[in-house]
Tab-separated table of C-alpha atoms in Angstrom:
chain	number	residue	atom	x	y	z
R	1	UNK	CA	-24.650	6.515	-1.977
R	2	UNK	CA	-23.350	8.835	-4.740
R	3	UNK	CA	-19.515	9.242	-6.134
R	4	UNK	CA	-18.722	12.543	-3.898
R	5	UNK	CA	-15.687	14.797	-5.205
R	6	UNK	CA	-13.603	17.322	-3.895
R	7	UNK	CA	-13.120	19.909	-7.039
R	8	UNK	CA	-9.535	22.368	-6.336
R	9	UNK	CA	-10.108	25.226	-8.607
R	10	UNK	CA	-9.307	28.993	-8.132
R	11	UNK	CA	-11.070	30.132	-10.864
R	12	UNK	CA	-14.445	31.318	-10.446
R	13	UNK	CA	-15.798	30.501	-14.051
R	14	UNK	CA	-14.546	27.041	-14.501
R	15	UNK	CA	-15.185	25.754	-10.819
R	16	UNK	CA	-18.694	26.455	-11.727
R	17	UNK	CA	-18.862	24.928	-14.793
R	18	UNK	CA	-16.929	21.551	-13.679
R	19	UNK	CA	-19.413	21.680	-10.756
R	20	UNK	CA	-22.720	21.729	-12.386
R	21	UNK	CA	-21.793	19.108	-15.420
R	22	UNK	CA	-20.240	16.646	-12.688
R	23	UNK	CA	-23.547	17.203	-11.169
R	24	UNK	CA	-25.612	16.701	-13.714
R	25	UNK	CA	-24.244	13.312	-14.223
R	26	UNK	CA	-25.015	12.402	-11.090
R	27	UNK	CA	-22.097	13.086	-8.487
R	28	UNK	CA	-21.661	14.613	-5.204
R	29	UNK	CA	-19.335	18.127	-5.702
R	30	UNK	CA	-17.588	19.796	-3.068
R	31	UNK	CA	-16.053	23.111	-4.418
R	32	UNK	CA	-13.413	25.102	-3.202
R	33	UNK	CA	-11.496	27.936	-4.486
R	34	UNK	CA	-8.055	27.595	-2.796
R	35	UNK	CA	-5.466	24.525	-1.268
R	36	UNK	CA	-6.502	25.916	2.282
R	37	UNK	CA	-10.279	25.263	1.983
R	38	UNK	CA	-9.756	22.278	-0.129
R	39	UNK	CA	-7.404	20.836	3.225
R	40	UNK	CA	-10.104	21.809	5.547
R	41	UNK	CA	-12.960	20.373	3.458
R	42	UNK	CA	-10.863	16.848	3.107
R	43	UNK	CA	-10.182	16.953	6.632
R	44	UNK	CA	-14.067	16.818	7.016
R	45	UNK	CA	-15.470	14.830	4.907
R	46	UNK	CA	-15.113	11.461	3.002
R	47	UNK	CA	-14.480	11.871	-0.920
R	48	UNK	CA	-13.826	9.205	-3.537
R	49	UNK	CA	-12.049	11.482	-5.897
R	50	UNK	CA	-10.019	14.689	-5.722
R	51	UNK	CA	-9.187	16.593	-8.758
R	52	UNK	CA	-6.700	19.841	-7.953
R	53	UNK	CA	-5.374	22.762	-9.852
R	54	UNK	CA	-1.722	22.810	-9.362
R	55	UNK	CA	-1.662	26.755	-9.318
R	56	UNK	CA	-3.965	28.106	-6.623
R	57	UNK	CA	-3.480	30.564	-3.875
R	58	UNK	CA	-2.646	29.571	-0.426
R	59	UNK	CA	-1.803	26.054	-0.884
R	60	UNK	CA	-0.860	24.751	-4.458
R	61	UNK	CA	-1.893	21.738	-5.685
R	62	UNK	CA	1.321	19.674	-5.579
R	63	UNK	CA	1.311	20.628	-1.707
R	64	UNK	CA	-2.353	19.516	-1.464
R	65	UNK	CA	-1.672	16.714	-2.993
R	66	UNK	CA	1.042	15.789	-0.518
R	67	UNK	CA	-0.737	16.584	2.623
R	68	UNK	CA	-3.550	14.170	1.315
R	69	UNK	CA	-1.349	11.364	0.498
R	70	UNK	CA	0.104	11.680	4.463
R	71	UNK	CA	-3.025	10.476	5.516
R	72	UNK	CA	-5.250	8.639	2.859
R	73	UNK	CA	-5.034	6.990	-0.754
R	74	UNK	CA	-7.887	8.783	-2.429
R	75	UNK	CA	-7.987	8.893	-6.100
R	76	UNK	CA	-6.292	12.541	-7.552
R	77	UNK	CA	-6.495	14.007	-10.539
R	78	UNK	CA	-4.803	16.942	-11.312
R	79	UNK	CA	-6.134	19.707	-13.437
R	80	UNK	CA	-2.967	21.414	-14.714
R	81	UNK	CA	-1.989	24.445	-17.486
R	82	UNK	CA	1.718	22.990	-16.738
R	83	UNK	CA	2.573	20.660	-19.612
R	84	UNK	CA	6.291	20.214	-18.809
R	85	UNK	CA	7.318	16.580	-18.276
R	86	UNK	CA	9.020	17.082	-15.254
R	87	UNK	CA	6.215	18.111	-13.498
R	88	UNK	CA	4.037	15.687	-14.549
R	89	UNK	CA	7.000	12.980	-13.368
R	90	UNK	CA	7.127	15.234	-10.000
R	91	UNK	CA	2.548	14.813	-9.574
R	92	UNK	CA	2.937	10.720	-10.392
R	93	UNK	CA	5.882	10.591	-7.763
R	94	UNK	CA	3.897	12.581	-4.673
R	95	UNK	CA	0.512	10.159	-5.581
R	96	UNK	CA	-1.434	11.937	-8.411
R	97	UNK	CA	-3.322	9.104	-10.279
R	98	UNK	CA	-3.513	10.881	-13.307
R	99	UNK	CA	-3.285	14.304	-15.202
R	100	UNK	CA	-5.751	16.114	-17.605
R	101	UNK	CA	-4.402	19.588	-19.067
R	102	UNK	CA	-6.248	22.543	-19.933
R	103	UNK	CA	-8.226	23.439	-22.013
R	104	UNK	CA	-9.885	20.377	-21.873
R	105	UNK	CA	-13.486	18.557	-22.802
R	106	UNK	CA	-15.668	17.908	-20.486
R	107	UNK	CA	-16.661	14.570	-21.733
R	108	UNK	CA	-12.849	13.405	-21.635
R	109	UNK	CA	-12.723	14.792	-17.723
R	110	UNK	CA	-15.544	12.494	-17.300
R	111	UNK	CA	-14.249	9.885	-18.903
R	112	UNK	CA	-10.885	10.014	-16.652
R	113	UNK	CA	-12.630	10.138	-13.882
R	114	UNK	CA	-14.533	6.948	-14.265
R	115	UNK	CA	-11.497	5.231	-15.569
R	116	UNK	CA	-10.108	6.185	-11.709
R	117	UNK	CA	-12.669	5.457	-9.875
R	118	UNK	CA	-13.150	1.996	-12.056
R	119	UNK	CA	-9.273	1.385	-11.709
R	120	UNK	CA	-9.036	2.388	-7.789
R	121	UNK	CA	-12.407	0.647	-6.818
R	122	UNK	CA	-12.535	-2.849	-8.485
R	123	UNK	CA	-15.174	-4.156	-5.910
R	124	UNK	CA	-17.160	-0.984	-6.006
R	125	UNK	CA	-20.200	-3.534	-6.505
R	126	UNK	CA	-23.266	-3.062	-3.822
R	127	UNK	CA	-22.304	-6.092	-1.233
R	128	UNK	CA	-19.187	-7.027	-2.395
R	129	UNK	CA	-16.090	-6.898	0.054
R	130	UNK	CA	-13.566	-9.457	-1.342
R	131	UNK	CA	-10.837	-7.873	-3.714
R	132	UNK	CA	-10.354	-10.786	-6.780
R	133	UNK	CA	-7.712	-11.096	-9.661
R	134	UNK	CA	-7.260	-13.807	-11.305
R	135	UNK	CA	-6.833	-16.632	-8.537
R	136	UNK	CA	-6.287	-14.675	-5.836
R	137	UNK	CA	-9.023	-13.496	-3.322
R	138	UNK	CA	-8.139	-10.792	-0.640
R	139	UNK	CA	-10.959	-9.980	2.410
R	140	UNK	CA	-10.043	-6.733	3.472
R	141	UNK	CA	-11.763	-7.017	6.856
R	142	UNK	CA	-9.758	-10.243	8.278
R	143	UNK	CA	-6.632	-9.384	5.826
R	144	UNK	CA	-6.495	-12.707	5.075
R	145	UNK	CA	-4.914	-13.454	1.061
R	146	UNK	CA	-5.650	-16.712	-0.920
R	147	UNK	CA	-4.606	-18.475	-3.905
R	148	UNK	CA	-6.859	-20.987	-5.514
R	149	UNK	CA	-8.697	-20.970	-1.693
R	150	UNK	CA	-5.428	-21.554	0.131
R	151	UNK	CA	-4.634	-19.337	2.358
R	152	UNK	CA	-1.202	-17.330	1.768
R	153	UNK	CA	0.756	-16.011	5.273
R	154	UNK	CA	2.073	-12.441	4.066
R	155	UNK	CA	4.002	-9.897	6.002
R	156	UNK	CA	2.189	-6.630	6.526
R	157	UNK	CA	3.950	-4.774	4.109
R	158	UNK	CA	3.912	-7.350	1.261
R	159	UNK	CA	-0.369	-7.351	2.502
R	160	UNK	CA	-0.528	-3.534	1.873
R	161	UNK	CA	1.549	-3.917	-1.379
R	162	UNK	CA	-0.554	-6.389	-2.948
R	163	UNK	CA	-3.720	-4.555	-1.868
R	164	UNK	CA	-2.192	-1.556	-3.427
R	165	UNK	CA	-1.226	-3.340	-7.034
R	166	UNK	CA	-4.509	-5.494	-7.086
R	167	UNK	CA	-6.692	-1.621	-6.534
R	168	UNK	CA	-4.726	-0.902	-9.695
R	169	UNK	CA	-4.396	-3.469	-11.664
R	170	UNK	CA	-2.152	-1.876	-15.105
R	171	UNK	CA	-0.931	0.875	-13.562
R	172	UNK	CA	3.262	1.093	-13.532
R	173	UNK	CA	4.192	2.316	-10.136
R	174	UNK	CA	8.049	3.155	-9.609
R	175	UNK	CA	9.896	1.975	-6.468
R	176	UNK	CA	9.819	5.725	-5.138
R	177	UNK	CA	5.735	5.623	-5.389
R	178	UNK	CA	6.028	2.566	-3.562
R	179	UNK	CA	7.935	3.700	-0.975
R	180	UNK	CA	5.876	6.690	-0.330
R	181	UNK	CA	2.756	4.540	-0.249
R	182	UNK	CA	3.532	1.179	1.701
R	183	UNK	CA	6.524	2.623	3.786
R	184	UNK	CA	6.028	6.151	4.006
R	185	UNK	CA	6.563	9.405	3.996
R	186	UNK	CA	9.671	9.160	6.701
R	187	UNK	CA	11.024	6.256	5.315
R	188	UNK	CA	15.133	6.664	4.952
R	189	UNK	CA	16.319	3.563	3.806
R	190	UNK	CA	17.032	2.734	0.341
R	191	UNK	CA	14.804	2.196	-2.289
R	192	UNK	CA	15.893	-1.541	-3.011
R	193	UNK	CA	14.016	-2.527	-0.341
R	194	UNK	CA	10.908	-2.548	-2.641
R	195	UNK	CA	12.923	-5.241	-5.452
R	196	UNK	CA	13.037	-7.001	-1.913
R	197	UNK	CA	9.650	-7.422	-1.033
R	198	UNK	CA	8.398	-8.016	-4.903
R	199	UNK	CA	10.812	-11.522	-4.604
R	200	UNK	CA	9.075	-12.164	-1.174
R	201	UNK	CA	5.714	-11.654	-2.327
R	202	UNK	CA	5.511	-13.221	-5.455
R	203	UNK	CA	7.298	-16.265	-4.168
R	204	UNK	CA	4.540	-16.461	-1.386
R	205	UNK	CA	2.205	-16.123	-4.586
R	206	UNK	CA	3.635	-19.299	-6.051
R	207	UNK	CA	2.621	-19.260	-9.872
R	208	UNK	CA	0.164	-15.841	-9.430
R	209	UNK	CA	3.361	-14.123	-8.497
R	210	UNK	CA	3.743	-13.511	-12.661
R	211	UNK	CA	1.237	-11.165	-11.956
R	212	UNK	CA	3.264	-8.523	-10.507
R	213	UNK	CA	5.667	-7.706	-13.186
R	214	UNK	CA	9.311	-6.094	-13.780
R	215	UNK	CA	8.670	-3.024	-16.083
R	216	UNK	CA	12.206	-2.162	-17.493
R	217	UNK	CA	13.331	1.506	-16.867
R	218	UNK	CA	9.903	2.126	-14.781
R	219	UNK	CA	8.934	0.094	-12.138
R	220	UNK	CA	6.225	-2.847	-11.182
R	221	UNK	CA	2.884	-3.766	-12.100
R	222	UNK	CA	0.421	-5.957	-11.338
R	223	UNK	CA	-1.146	-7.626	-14.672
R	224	UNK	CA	-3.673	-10.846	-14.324
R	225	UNK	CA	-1.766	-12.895	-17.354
């Protein structure tokens, strides 16, 4: 089954263009030239990655992007003109993945995009089900975790956490991203519930819980050592 995308774009020319050379190397594109048609086509259909302008008509991007995020962890990459920093802190904190800002290459969108889609879907191999980092083995179907074959009893929100760091392994996520992704979107307590669950869950890692690491000033991340 081919990589399908969901390309955000409200202008004509480039749409088109990102289309046909995303086709051409061999994905599935779904266009769309506004935030409204983009909801309704993610609404219907399945996609592996989303890339979104940030300024488009009827929904922006950063709205898109949140709306998504209320109901699914698909890879996003936003397509942006807007360089300043705190909008690019403002994407990472509602879920983007990653930025690319225009002008850009097409060979370096393409290369982003299969960094995501490497980095999201680490057992993207035909037949393989079982997520695997360094001595730990997670089967998705029976949510069952184990370390060196012994199985590990987790709570259900140190489970999703560790599912979330081990789908990207490297990437620093803050305690607000966190929260927005294994607690949610109406969560109102505070955000030192995440240091919390880290302690929990790499104690019930015994010596893999190195692996998820303290990133001064930033956040977590989970790192095979």
């Amino acid at each position: 089954m081919n990589t399908r995308i969901l390309l955000a774009e409200d202008n004509d020319n480039l749409r088109e263009v990102l289309t046909d050379y995303l086709e051409d190397q061999g994905y599935e594109v779904d266009s769309a030239e506004n935030g409204i048609l983009a909801w309704e086509a993610f609404q219907e259909h399945h996609y592996d990655l989303i890339l979104l302008d940030i300024m488009m008509p009827e929904m922006d991007g950063f709205e898109l992007c949140k709306n998504i995020r209320r109901q699914e962890d698909v890879p996003i990459l936003f397509l942006t003109a807007r360089v300043q920093e705190q909008d690019q802190l403002y994407g990472y904190r509602i879920g983007a993945d990653d930025y690319i800002v225009k002008p850009f290459s097409l060979p370096v969108l393409l290369a982003k995009c299969k960094v995501i889609l490497d980095r999201r879907n680490p057992c993207a191999t035909a037949g393989v089900n079982i997520l695997e980092a360094g001595g730990i083995k997670i089967n998705p179907d029976t949510r069952q975790v184990f370390c060196d074959e012994n199985e590990v009893s987790l709570q259900a929100l140190d489970y999703e956490m560790l599912c979330y760091f081990m789908h990207n392994p490297g990437r620093i996520f803050t305690r607000e991203q966190l929260l927005l992704k294994i607690w949610g979107y109406d969560y109102e307590g505070n955000d030192r519930s995440v240091d919390t669950h880290i302690k929990k869950l790499r104690k019930a890692l015994g010596k893999y819980g190195t692996y998820i690491k303290t990133v001064v000033k930033a956040g977590y991340k989970f790192e095979v050592s």
